[in-house]
């Protein structure tokens, strides 16, 4: 490109060029070009900005950017006052523009301007007036505020139907965050990953800010940050509960949507990623010019030291650039057609996510971006696994969801990624996107059929107990294929999306008015029961019933076969006032209220939760690594799993189809497949769980010989208000009264069938 052409490209190009209407340039200013900085050739790998020693021992940073189809790429360096210098990257290797800039050190802020055709009718949206975030930036400094200058098109063009085709030539650099050069020199030699087996895992979903923002024992400057989550006060609660992993709501750098900013709100959950390598800067106490990276690593180390794994909720299905009317922040301006799925009309975006765009994962460069990001978080940031938001969108080939898709195939053979925990949210919003039970054996899945069945059972809305039987015993109807195991099912009753556990038993209808969307947002399919009054009440009877229902739901979850997932604050009685879509509530409504522990009733729920998790860790019969067979394995006819009616008789086929509110589940501890670490057979106590969702007490006959001689009550959710275990014993064959809406867990006391030392050894 000639010098004159270069200056025109920097200024935005002459009006009337091909691909946009003449006179459509908005706000272009002809100013002296910024100073130029020379660059050495550098290397095309690795992508991103990497500080290193260059030729002749010169310290500097190598910059590499994939920009297929671009005509030119400028690296823009910014000083502390916002002054800009530009580096023309002249080296091009396999569509990667690269250069080594001596003297550029960690802490340097930077971005890119990418030149090319402006032709939205063919999907080309290059606009060098817009400063672009490096997709591989390790840290991001600044906020996305979304003024008109950050849009590649003229946002307020009077002809709205063609606004996205009119290029906006105003400089966006003063209004957008910059990438930050970070020095990666940590070898993690002092870190010890817990490597908890899937079957032994208990997941605790939390928000970094929401979990720590109101914690009274975390110093004020650390609240809401990675350092706050690493604080002993935060970790002590996790250890006391006994969870083995935290699943963090998105911590990739994200942006706030314009419609939220217009209403004075912010994206709280973070499902609007724009930087797949950068820890979200707003959660850092150590500053935003690289300090967030070290702070995140220290948080991971602290959790690992406590035996807790770190799983990231990641959003690789779409970005914060939305559709054709969205801002130009990064990928859209680097190569719109290369990064996003476009419709047959390439002005428009294919949207399988409900967020305006979908990453084109079939494209090699997009697949590389995602897998490079995943490996980075494992190898350089220390995380132990990922939960993939709308994972079905990632599994789509050209259109349909394909379990042989490039994304799933690459993950399956990757030597780093196939060894970490992989959780799919197994659906998206496109046609054929619901894929629960369909992901390959390497994956576990959020099991929403478990959620729905348990909610319906405890509000007495199931027509029979067949569905409940499948969900309690590991969902073999969904996962017993291809070598999958019961831990393929991540069981949950609540998640960040939807009612909290307390709200599930306090509201029948959503109350999302605070979101400013006329209560139209959020699902209407809550499967909730308010126990007799909508919202908070002073009625002591209703309040006690609600706490009992919370105990029932928690107990059911933690006794079920599969991997249980709890949501932060549910064990404390956290409420969102009936808001079932608090994605924009970055305030007390969305944060964990630790003062609830001062209420004896909710403190007892927290203590019961910890006791149930401890019981789960101590008893392998509650966390099986193989599905139940339902067959007898010994001469006395005992099976590894048996189901009982209130009459104390085994359920017949007719019983499964009959309306019922009571279900007895017998778990045999002597028929557990597999061997322990010493190669010995695994033996455990046997248990009988009785779940009764009816509104009146029921008489239940405890199964007699050969199932047991005596039973000991371990958990009685009708008598847990003070957090104490019942402990009474009953002879086999006795008829006991199970109170309305109660779970009983009874341990079999037949010494012939107990573990050799009377209890199973914990495996953690």
XYZ file of C-alpha atoms in Angstrom:
764
model
C 0.000 0.000 0.000
C 1.389 3.447 -0.838
C 2.012 6.105 1.762
C -0.999 8.088 0.565
C -3.156 5.001 0.698
C -1.916 4.257 4.192
C -2.948 7.687 5.432
C -6.380 7.340 3.824
C -6.842 3.930 5.453
C -5.901 5.327 8.867
C -8.368 8.182 8.462
C -11.169 5.865 7.356
C -10.925 5.952 3.544
C -12.546 8.260 0.992
C -16.317 8.661 0.925
C -18.107 6.693 -1.747
C -15.764 3.693 -1.790
C -17.209 0.330 -2.823
C -19.506 -1.293 -0.271
C -21.132 1.772 1.315
C -23.221 4.723 0.117
C -21.414 7.895 -0.870
C -21.582 10.475 1.870
C -22.131 7.841 4.551
C -18.915 8.531 6.451
C -19.914 9.798 9.878
C -17.577 12.012 11.835
C -14.294 11.214 10.038
C -11.550 13.666 10.946
C -8.425 14.261 8.901
C -5.696 14.559 11.502
C -1.987 13.955 11.467
C -1.342 10.209 11.690
C -0.030 8.880 15.008
C 3.706 8.252 15.252
C 4.987 5.027 13.743
C 7.054 2.466 15.637
C 9.251 0.010 13.722
C 8.806 -3.727 14.188
C 11.021 -6.693 13.523
C 9.529 -9.717 11.702
C 8.836 -11.798 14.807
C 7.004 -15.117 14.580
C 3.412 -16.194 13.803
C 3.219 -18.394 16.894
C 2.047 -18.223 19.541
C -0.911 -16.001 18.787
C -1.413 -12.991 21.026
C 1.153 -10.812 22.749
C 4.064 -12.642 24.361
C 6.891 -10.866 26.154
C 10.230 -12.544 25.466
C 13.835 -12.037 24.530
C 14.271 -11.323 20.835
C 17.251 -11.105 18.485
C 20.524 -9.890 19.998
C 19.072 -10.358 23.469
C 16.618 -7.483 23.080
C 13.626 -7.646 25.428
C 10.323 -7.018 23.735
C 6.962 -8.477 22.808
C 5.933 -10.607 19.865
C 2.483 -9.820 18.506
C 0.566 -12.234 16.269
C -3.027 -11.877 15.037
C -5.033 -14.136 12.735
C -6.967 -11.845 10.372
C -7.948 -13.824 7.302
C -8.956 -11.613 4.381
C -7.598 -8.406 5.917
C -5.619 -6.029 3.709
C -3.465 -4.552 6.472
C -3.081 -4.716 10.256
C -1.818 -2.008 12.584
C -0.759 -2.657 16.157
C -1.664 0.329 18.340
C 0.327 1.034 21.516
C -1.037 3.378 24.178
C 0.834 5.295 26.864
C -0.496 6.103 30.323
C -2.239 9.236 29.008
C -3.936 7.522 26.082
C -1.419 8.652 23.509
C -1.308 6.255 20.564
C 1.602 4.962 18.511
C 1.145 2.568 15.608
C 3.143 -0.363 14.343
C 2.472 -1.619 10.828
C 2.640 -5.424 10.901
C 4.112 -6.265 7.515
C 4.790 -9.963 8.027
C 2.020 -12.323 6.934
C 2.261 -16.089 7.455
C -0.760 -18.312 6.787
C -3.165 -15.383 7.381
C -1.391 -14.462 10.640
C 0.007 -10.916 10.839
C 2.981 -10.706 13.171
C 5.880 -8.636 14.389
C 8.316 -8.287 17.292
C 8.480 -4.848 18.898
C 11.626 -4.335 20.990
C 11.212 -2.422 24.224
C 7.534 -3.327 24.725
C 7.282 -4.780 28.198
C 4.569 -6.211 30.497
C 1.962 -3.632 31.389
C 1.885 -2.153 27.869
C -1.665 -1.458 26.665
C -2.472 -2.221 23.054
C -5.114 -2.954 20.418
C -5.407 -3.457 16.682
C -6.800 -1.635 13.666
C -7.590 -3.964 10.807
C -8.024 -2.702 7.242
C -10.181 -4.262 4.563
C -13.385 -3.873 2.575
C -16.540 -2.451 4.085
C -19.199 -4.516 2.365
C -21.835 -5.766 4.837
C -23.865 -7.235 1.979
C -21.159 -9.906 1.668
C -20.410 -10.054 5.413
C -17.259 -7.888 5.215
C -17.208 -5.365 8.076
C -13.628 -4.099 8.292
C -13.373 -0.601 9.719
C -9.918 0.661 10.750
C -11.474 3.520 12.726
C -12.418 0.976 15.365
C -9.778 -0.168 17.845
C -10.102 -3.918 18.321
C -9.331 -6.068 21.335
C -6.824 -8.854 20.702
C -8.777 -12.142 21.008
C -5.702 -13.594 22.755
C -5.201 -10.712 25.215
C -4.222 -12.093 28.634
C -5.506 -9.037 30.486
C -7.895 -6.203 29.660
C -7.779 -2.663 31.044
C -10.876 -0.462 30.905
C -14.653 -0.811 30.597
C -16.937 -1.308 27.607
C -19.375 1.608 27.863
C -20.802 1.324 24.307
C -21.102 4.943 23.135
C -21.938 5.389 19.413
C -18.232 5.586 18.538
C -17.649 1.887 19.264
C -20.092 0.730 16.592
C -18.705 -0.059 13.145
C -21.904 1.263 11.580
C -23.774 4.514 12.153
C -25.976 3.525 15.039
C -28.415 6.440 14.707
C -28.722 6.366 10.909
C -32.248 7.599 10.101
C -33.018 4.681 7.767
C -32.921 1.996 10.420
C -33.329 -0.901 8.004
C -29.951 -0.168 6.390
C -28.131 1.384 9.352
C -25.768 -1.574 9.671
C -24.509 -0.954 6.119
C -23.394 2.647 6.756
C -19.847 2.813 8.058
C -19.044 4.987 11.072
C -15.567 6.503 10.777
C -15.238 8.007 14.238
C -12.261 6.760 16.234
C -13.303 4.340 18.968
C -9.925 4.171 20.739
C -10.784 6.635 23.549
C -13.878 4.621 24.433
C -12.820 0.971 24.462
C -10.643 -1.148 26.765
C -7.178 -2.194 25.698
C -5.329 -5.452 25.912
C -2.387 -5.604 28.320
C 0.917 -7.383 27.754
C 1.406 -9.927 30.555
C 4.545 -11.860 31.413
C 3.723 -15.571 31.907
C 6.517 -17.007 34.041
C 4.664 -19.307 36.450
C 5.410 -23.043 36.261
C 2.876 -24.116 38.950
C 5.493 -26.394 40.525
C 4.183 -25.607 44.022
C 0.533 -26.354 43.176
C -1.193 -29.639 43.939
C -4.372 -30.295 41.990
C -6.990 -32.259 43.983
C -7.934 -34.440 40.962
C -11.169 -35.537 42.609
C -12.766 -38.462 40.726
C -16.058 -37.592 39.086
C -18.040 -40.028 41.245
C -16.717 -38.371 44.425
C -17.414 -34.810 43.294
C -19.835 -32.327 44.830
C -20.056 -29.098 42.809
C -20.859 -25.687 44.264
C -21.875 -23.090 41.674
C -20.931 -19.574 42.735
C -20.366 -16.050 41.484
C -16.977 -14.609 42.440
C -18.418 -11.226 43.335
C -21.783 -12.402 44.655
C -20.297 -14.987 47.006
C -17.838 -12.600 48.641
C -19.352 -9.115 48.331
C -21.279 -9.189 51.643
C -19.130 -11.623 53.620
C -18.483 -9.901 56.974
C -15.166 -11.677 57.640
C -13.551 -10.778 54.317
C -11.756 -7.394 54.385
C -13.731 -4.736 52.546
C -11.078 -4.110 49.819
C -11.142 -7.818 48.909
C -14.896 -8.319 48.782
C -16.164 -9.123 45.323
C -12.752 -10.210 44.037
C -10.644 -13.261 43.284
C -8.613 -12.403 46.368
C -11.831 -12.399 48.385
C -12.659 -15.916 47.245
C -9.120 -16.963 48.206
C -9.543 -15.493 51.700
C -9.632 -18.054 54.564
C -13.139 -16.928 55.565
C -14.553 -17.850 52.143
C -12.642 -21.107 51.909
C -13.637 -22.093 55.451
C -17.310 -22.147 54.444
C -16.572 -24.326 51.407
C -14.508 -26.744 53.481
C -17.132 -26.888 56.211
C -19.767 -27.796 53.649
C -17.490 -30.427 52.135
C -17.854 -29.469 48.472
C -15.067 -30.707 46.206
C -15.285 -28.134 43.399
C -16.448 -24.591 42.795
C -18.030 -23.864 39.436
C -17.454 -20.160 38.800
C -19.954 -18.194 36.768
C -18.132 -16.621 33.787
C -14.796 -15.028 34.626
C -13.682 -14.422 31.044
C -13.609 -10.695 30.299
C -17.155 -9.698 29.404
C -19.059 -6.601 28.354
C -22.407 -5.135 29.335
C -25.243 -5.034 26.818
C -26.426 -1.649 25.580
C -30.037 -2.235 26.633
C -28.880 -2.802 30.223
C -26.647 0.261 30.274
C -29.544 2.329 28.940
C -31.607 1.217 31.974
C -28.818 1.864 34.458
C -28.154 -1.865 34.925
C -25.176 -4.127 34.259
C -24.606 -7.680 33.156
C -24.044 -9.462 36.472
C -23.773 -13.104 35.475
C -21.202 -12.450 32.728
C -22.550 -14.586 29.871
C -21.384 -11.983 27.342
C -17.716 -12.774 26.763
C -15.312 -10.675 24.725
C -11.908 -11.910 25.964
C -11.391 -15.656 26.201
C -7.937 -15.480 27.790
C -8.405 -12.587 30.225
C -9.776 -12.862 33.786
C -12.594 -10.352 34.148
C -10.824 -7.249 35.394
C -13.657 -5.961 37.593
C -13.157 -8.946 39.932
C -9.533 -8.041 40.677
C -8.304 -6.212 43.750
C -4.769 -6.075 42.318
C -5.513 -3.699 39.448
C -6.332 -4.151 35.783
C -2.955 -3.795 34.068
C -1.972 -7.411 34.543
C -2.459 -7.813 38.284
C -5.711 -9.689 37.705
C -3.789 -12.604 36.196
C -1.597 -13.204 39.247
C -4.539 -12.680 41.586
C -6.586 -15.318 39.764
C -3.698 -17.781 39.970
C -3.315 -17.199 43.705
C -7.034 -17.853 44.143
C -6.729 -21.169 42.322
C -3.747 -22.166 44.464
C -5.601 -21.349 47.671
C -8.615 -23.418 46.648
C -6.402 -26.311 45.571
C -4.611 -26.213 48.909
C -8.023 -26.703 50.548
C -8.761 -29.699 48.311
C -11.209 -27.780 46.106
C -11.121 -27.885 42.315
C -11.916 -24.881 40.118
C -14.326 -25.311 37.194
C -15.046 -22.379 34.879
C -18.405 -21.695 33.273
C -17.312 -20.712 29.758
C -19.216 -19.030 26.922
C -17.650 -19.962 23.598
C -20.941 -20.079 21.706
C -21.274 -16.310 21.140
C -19.581 -13.000 21.968
C -20.598 -9.564 23.219
C -20.620 -8.155 19.668
C -24.261 -9.292 19.192
C -25.794 -9.138 15.702
C -25.462 -6.744 12.797
C -26.582 -3.833 14.985
C -24.124 -4.695 17.756
C -20.797 -3.002 18.551
C -17.479 -3.677 16.825
C -15.150 -4.678 19.641
C -12.940 -7.506 18.396
C -13.788 -10.454 16.122
C -16.359 -8.576 14.048
C -13.693 -6.120 12.936
C -10.894 -8.696 12.563
C -12.745 -11.008 10.174
C -16.503 -11.076 10.539
C -16.984 -13.855 7.988
C -14.209 -15.964 9.464
C -15.395 -15.914 13.066
C -19.209 -15.864 12.955
C -21.915 -18.041 11.420
C -23.769 -15.915 8.872
C -27.149 -16.500 7.272
C -27.629 -16.979 3.511
C -28.034 -13.191 3.571
C -24.540 -12.510 4.954
C -25.610 -9.187 6.433
C -27.372 -11.250 9.092
C -26.014 -13.581 11.755
C -27.101 -17.130 12.441
C -28.270 -17.085 16.043
C -28.435 -20.412 17.886
C -27.799 -18.701 21.228
C -30.454 -16.029 21.573
C -27.682 -13.456 21.957
C -27.408 -12.178 18.380
C -24.510 -14.222 17.027
C -22.929 -17.668 17.061
C -19.250 -18.461 16.724
C -18.462 -20.515 13.615
C -16.741 -23.393 15.403
C -16.348 -25.399 12.199
C -13.780 -22.829 11.015
C -10.210 -23.907 11.933
C -9.217 -20.516 13.314
C -12.270 -20.405 15.601
C -11.667 -23.933 16.801
C -8.062 -22.967 17.462
C -9.122 -19.884 19.428
C -11.371 -21.967 21.678
C -8.955 -24.842 22.265
C -5.998 -22.495 22.790
C -8.086 -20.669 25.387
C -9.077 -23.888 27.153
C -5.496 -25.153 27.278
C -4.300 -21.779 28.561
C -6.703 -21.850 31.487
C -5.623 -25.384 32.364
C -1.851 -25.144 31.887
C -1.160 -21.510 32.787
C -4.057 -20.561 35.066
C -4.441 -23.879 36.884
C -8.139 -24.627 36.452
C -9.511 -28.157 36.612
C -12.438 -28.189 34.221
C -15.127 -26.343 32.312
C -18.879 -26.118 32.077
C -19.813 -25.158 28.510
C -22.728 -22.772 28.175
C -25.111 -23.848 25.384
C -22.745 -26.638 24.411
C -25.052 -27.867 21.655
C -24.172 -24.718 19.681
C -20.521 -25.758 19.779
C -21.424 -29.252 18.570
C -23.163 -28.011 15.427
C -21.441 -28.778 12.144
C -22.780 -26.633 9.335
C -26.301 -26.509 10.769
C -27.374 -29.543 12.805
C -25.992 -30.687 16.146
C -23.466 -33.411 15.373
C -21.822 -35.545 18.056
C -18.999 -36.181 15.559
C -18.458 -32.448 15.092
C -14.945 -30.990 14.843
C -15.214 -29.396 18.269
C -16.049 -32.623 20.091
C -13.496 -34.573 18.056
C -10.691 -32.145 18.850
C -11.514 -32.165 22.566
C -11.565 -35.970 22.622
C -8.016 -36.305 21.289
C -6.411 -33.301 22.980
C -3.818 -34.551 25.528
C -4.593 -31.681 27.936
C -8.335 -31.196 27.604
C -9.443 -34.821 27.618
C -8.038 -35.131 31.150
C -10.008 -32.306 32.768
C -13.642 -32.157 33.840
C -15.956 -31.334 30.928
C -19.589 -30.432 31.598
C -22.071 -29.695 28.827
C -25.149 -27.568 29.093
C -26.626 -29.912 26.485
C -28.929 -27.575 24.601
C -29.117 -24.349 22.597
C -32.049 -22.339 21.215
C -31.800 -23.607 17.625
C -33.759 -26.365 15.934
C -32.792 -29.782 17.318
C -30.733 -28.142 20.021
C -32.019 -30.164 23.000
C -29.416 -32.928 23.427
C -29.692 -34.191 27.019
C -28.140 -37.647 27.180
C -26.534 -37.405 23.742
C -23.008 -36.135 24.444
C -20.147 -38.657 24.085
C -18.629 -40.586 27.032
C -15.935 -38.025 27.818
C -18.598 -35.528 28.896
C -20.918 -35.037 31.833
C -24.128 -33.062 31.390
C -26.442 -30.788 33.293
C -29.498 -33.016 33.702
C -32.555 -30.781 33.560
C -34.829 -33.829 33.581
C -33.527 -34.514 37.093
C -34.367 -30.926 38.092
C -37.887 -31.112 36.707
C -38.682 -34.521 38.186
C -37.515 -33.634 41.696
C -39.358 -30.321 41.670
C -42.543 -31.996 40.448
C -42.323 -34.823 42.988
C -42.031 -32.482 45.958
C -44.940 -30.314 44.793
C -46.869 -33.570 44.278
C -47.300 -32.975 40.538
C -45.985 -36.247 39.081
C -48.617 -38.660 37.741
C -46.587 -41.599 39.104
C -43.077 -42.288 40.422
C -41.432 -43.823 37.327
C -39.550 -40.643 36.411
C -38.439 -40.143 40.000
C -37.050 -43.679 40.152
C -34.848 -43.075 37.122
C -33.538 -39.751 38.432
C -32.748 -41.003 41.951
C -30.765 -43.965 40.625
C -28.490 -42.195 38.135
C -30.684 -41.655 35.033
C -29.685 -44.892 33.340
C -32.379 -44.270 30.715
C -30.321 -41.279 29.540
C -26.715 -42.288 30.163
C -26.325 -46.086 30.196
C -24.805 -46.294 26.725
C -21.369 -46.067 25.131
C -19.522 -46.744 28.369
C -21.033 -43.757 30.170
C -21.393 -43.893 33.944
C -23.858 -42.501 36.490
C -21.605 -39.494 37.022
C -22.411 -38.406 33.459
C -25.452 -36.837 35.135
C -24.849 -33.561 36.953
C -27.919 -33.492 39.173
C -29.309 -30.128 40.201
C -32.540 -28.700 41.554
C -31.560 -25.057 41.134
C -28.915 -23.186 39.172
C -27.961 -19.551 38.730
C -30.714 -19.352 36.091
C -34.100 -19.599 37.788
C -35.432 -19.460 41.324
C -33.182 -19.932 44.310
C -34.108 -22.924 46.464
C -35.890 -20.725 48.992
C -37.790 -18.898 46.257
C -38.775 -22.237 44.690
C -40.852 -22.961 47.803
C -41.971 -19.345 48.333
C -43.202 -18.223 44.905
C -45.326 -19.815 42.213
C -44.715 -17.042 39.721
C -41.675 -15.024 38.698
C -41.301 -11.448 39.934
C -38.715 -9.895 37.612
C -39.948 -6.308 37.604
C -36.548 -5.018 38.757
C -35.048 -6.139 35.436
C -36.993 -3.458 33.604
C -38.471 -5.792 30.996
C -42.078 -5.777 32.137
C -41.687 -9.192 33.813
C -41.532 -10.759 30.348
C -38.018 -12.173 30.807
C -37.265 -15.435 32.573
C -39.061 -18.732 32.227
C -42.695 -19.277 33.181
C -42.080 -23.007 33.678
C -40.858 -22.854 37.263
C -42.481 -26.030 38.670
C -42.648 -24.223 41.986
C -45.015 -24.334 44.962
C -45.270 -21.441 47.411
C -46.585 -23.559 50.317
C -49.726 -21.473 50.651
C -48.709 -17.830 50.271
C -46.949 -15.878 47.529
C -43.679 -14.418 48.771
C -42.512 -13.670 52.274
C -44.974 -14.208 55.103
C -45.176 -13.964 58.875
C -47.153 -17.198 59.076
C -44.941 -19.478 61.180
C -46.593 -22.643 59.861
C -45.846 -21.728 56.254
C -42.302 -20.655 57.063
C -41.604 -23.987 58.804
C -43.081 -25.911 55.869
C -40.884 -24.000 53.434
C -37.741 -24.839 55.364
C -38.831 -28.482 55.460
C -39.309 -28.440 51.681
C -35.839 -26.940 51.264
C -34.462 -29.763 53.420
C -36.371 -32.303 51.331
C -34.957 -30.970 48.089
C -31.386 -30.791 49.404
C -31.593 -34.274 50.913
C -32.999 -35.743 47.713
C -30.218 -34.125 45.696
C -27.408 -35.344 47.929
C -28.753 -38.909 48.180
C -29.213 -39.312 44.424
C -26.752 -41.246 42.269
C -24.808 -38.907 40.006
C -22.874 -35.675 40.641
C -24.777 -33.196 42.831
C -24.539 -29.476 42.138
C -25.498 -26.927 44.776
C -25.913 -23.196 44.212
C -24.133 -20.770 46.520
C -26.455 -19.527 49.233
C -29.165 -22.156 48.815
C -27.921 -23.822 51.983
C -28.414 -20.459 53.758
C -31.904 -19.681 52.492
C -30.808 -17.015 50.004
C -33.678 -15.248 48.250
C -33.938 -13.102 45.138
C -37.441 -11.933 45.998
C -38.958 -14.188 43.355
C -36.717 -12.944 40.538
C -35.933 -15.990 38.392
C -33.633 -14.173 35.946
C -31.334 -12.017 38.070
C -28.696 -11.739 35.332
C -28.629 -7.953 35.629
C -28.942 -7.619 39.411
C -25.420 -6.720 40.526
C -26.661 -5.740 43.974
C -27.963 -7.252 47.197
C -30.630 -9.087 45.218
C -27.977 -11.144 43.438
C -25.391 -11.398 46.220
C -25.218 -14.012 48.983
C -26.629 -12.676 52.262
C -24.395 -14.096 54.988
C -26.542 -12.633 57.783
C -28.951 -15.540 57.154
C -26.624 -17.692 59.257
C -27.858 -15.728 62.274
C -31.305 -17.304 61.790
C -31.348 -20.648 63.690
C -33.668 -22.216 61.128
C -31.449 -21.453 58.128
C -28.298 -22.249 60.081
C -29.793 -25.703 60.703
C -30.329 -26.124 56.944
C -26.674 -25.272 56.361
C -25.595 -27.800 58.994
C -27.822 -30.480 57.470
C -26.283 -29.798 54.048
C -22.792 -30.282 55.452
C -23.850 -33.482 57.222
C -25.395 -34.911 54.054
C -22.262 -34.156 52.031
C -20.137 -35.757 54.733
C -22.401 -38.815 54.653
C -21.961 -38.956 50.901
C -18.162 -38.820 51.176
C -18.167 -41.595 53.787
C -20.389 -44.020 51.893
C -19.501 -45.220 48.380
C -22.988 -46.717 48.013
C -24.192 -43.101 47.658
C -21.691 -42.243 44.870
C -21.549 -45.325 42.687
C -19.211 -45.537 39.717
C -21.463 -47.951 37.803
C -25.182 -48.178 37.192
C -27.348 -50.423 39.338
C -28.242 -53.738 37.746
C -31.377 -54.397 39.793
C -30.444 -58.080 39.855
C -29.678 -60.437 42.729
C -25.970 -61.081 43.264
C -26.259 -63.599 46.106
C -28.215 -66.682 47.100
C -30.469 -64.809 49.526
C -31.990 -62.829 46.653
C -30.836 -59.356 47.684
C -30.333 -56.968 44.779
C -28.102 -53.918 44.560
C -31.200 -51.718 44.183
C -34.784 -52.391 45.233
C -37.931 -50.260 45.360
C -40.652 -50.532 48.006
C -44.234 -49.416 48.498
C -45.513 -48.166 51.872
C -46.771 -51.716 52.485
C -43.130 -52.876 52.704
C -43.472 -54.923 49.522
C -41.345 -54.612 46.434
C -42.890 -52.510 43.725
C -44.574 -54.284 40.848
C -44.957 -52.913 37.333
C -48.445 -51.799 38.259
C -47.124 -49.855 41.250
C -44.807 -47.859 38.972
C -47.771 -46.706 36.872
C -50.134 -45.978 39.771
C -50.498 -42.484 41.281
C -48.273 -42.276 44.346
C -46.617 -39.790 46.648
C -44.312 -42.223 48.466
C -41.263 -44.116 47.281
C -38.887 -46.416 49.159
C -35.397 -46.976 47.726
C -33.071 -49.680 49.125
C -29.357 -49.318 48.318
C -27.225 -52.384 48.978
C -23.722 -51.673 50.230
C -22.406 -55.160 49.598
C -22.986 -55.189 45.828
C -20.900 -52.200 44.766
C -19.015 -52.811 41.494
C -15.305 -52.149 41.314
C -12.417 -52.330 43.755
C -10.679 -49.827 45.984
C -7.129 -48.533 45.595
C -5.772 -51.673 47.292
C -7.629 -53.921 44.886
C -10.109 -55.044 47.520
C -13.858 -55.334 47.078
C -15.760 -52.221 48.108
C -18.106 -52.848 51.031
C -20.418 -50.357 52.628
C -23.509 -50.064 54.785
C -26.887 -50.514 53.141
C -29.530 -47.790 53.312
C -33.246 -47.360 52.898
C -34.470 -43.936 51.741
C -38.162 -43.145 52.112
C -39.428 -40.097 50.218
C -42.961 -38.996 51.009
C -44.375 -35.924 49.225
C -47.987 -36.316 50.382
C -49.750 -33.670 52.434
C -50.721 -36.221 55.120
C -48.597 -38.690 57.111
C -48.244 -42.203 55.741
C -47.728 -45.543 57.468
C -44.655 -47.274 56.041
C -43.643 -50.886 56.757
C -39.873 -51.293 56.922
C -38.760 -54.185 54.668
C -38.122 -57.324 56.687
C -35.689 -60.202 56.152
C -33.698 -60.765 54.043
C -33.333 -56.987 53.571
C -32.536 -56.097 57.165
C -32.885 -57.003 60.819
C -32.936 -53.469 62.215
C -32.785 -49.894 60.932
C -31.284 -46.704 62.358
C -32.754 -43.330 61.354
C -29.918 -41.170 60.031
C -31.867 -38.291 58.489
C -35.434 -37.170 59.147
C -36.196 -33.902 57.350
C -39.331 -33.473 59.444
C -37.203 -33.235 62.619
C -34.110 -31.330 61.462
C -35.125 -27.846 62.545
C -32.344 -27.750 65.149
C -29.763 -29.492 62.952
C -29.604 -32.679 65.044
C -29.650 -36.239 63.677
C -32.544 -38.384 65.004
C -30.703 -41.668 65.745
C -33.572 -43.917 66.891
C -33.747 -47.579 65.812
C -36.609 -49.709 64.449
C -36.887 -53.459 63.917
C -37.331 -54.732 60.378
C -41.003 -55.284 59.589
C -42.113 -52.486 61.913
C -44.740 -50.036 60.728
C -43.566 -46.459 61.238
C -45.275 -43.134 60.607
C -43.630 -40.933 58.002
C -44.780 -37.324 58.474
C -46.170 -35.347 55.575
C -43.555 -34.083 53.130
C -40.553 -35.837 54.648
C -37.436 -37.734 53.674
C -36.218 -40.505 55.961
C -32.819 -42.100 55.502
C -32.309 -45.285 57.503
C -29.115 -47.299 57.827
C -29.388 -51.089 57.814
C -27.983 -52.473 61.091
C -27.633 -56.111 60.046
C -23.989 -56.838 61.074
C -23.669 -59.534 58.393
C -24.056 -56.916 55.705
C -22.122 -53.999 57.159
C -18.606 -53.038 56.193
C -15.909 -54.932 58.087
C -15.248 -52.046 60.467
C -18.902 -51.060 60.759
C -18.519 -48.107 58.389
C -17.013 -47.583 54.972
C -13.718 -45.732 54.828
C -13.870 -42.226 53.325
C -12.134 -42.037 49.960
C -11.109 -38.387 50.170
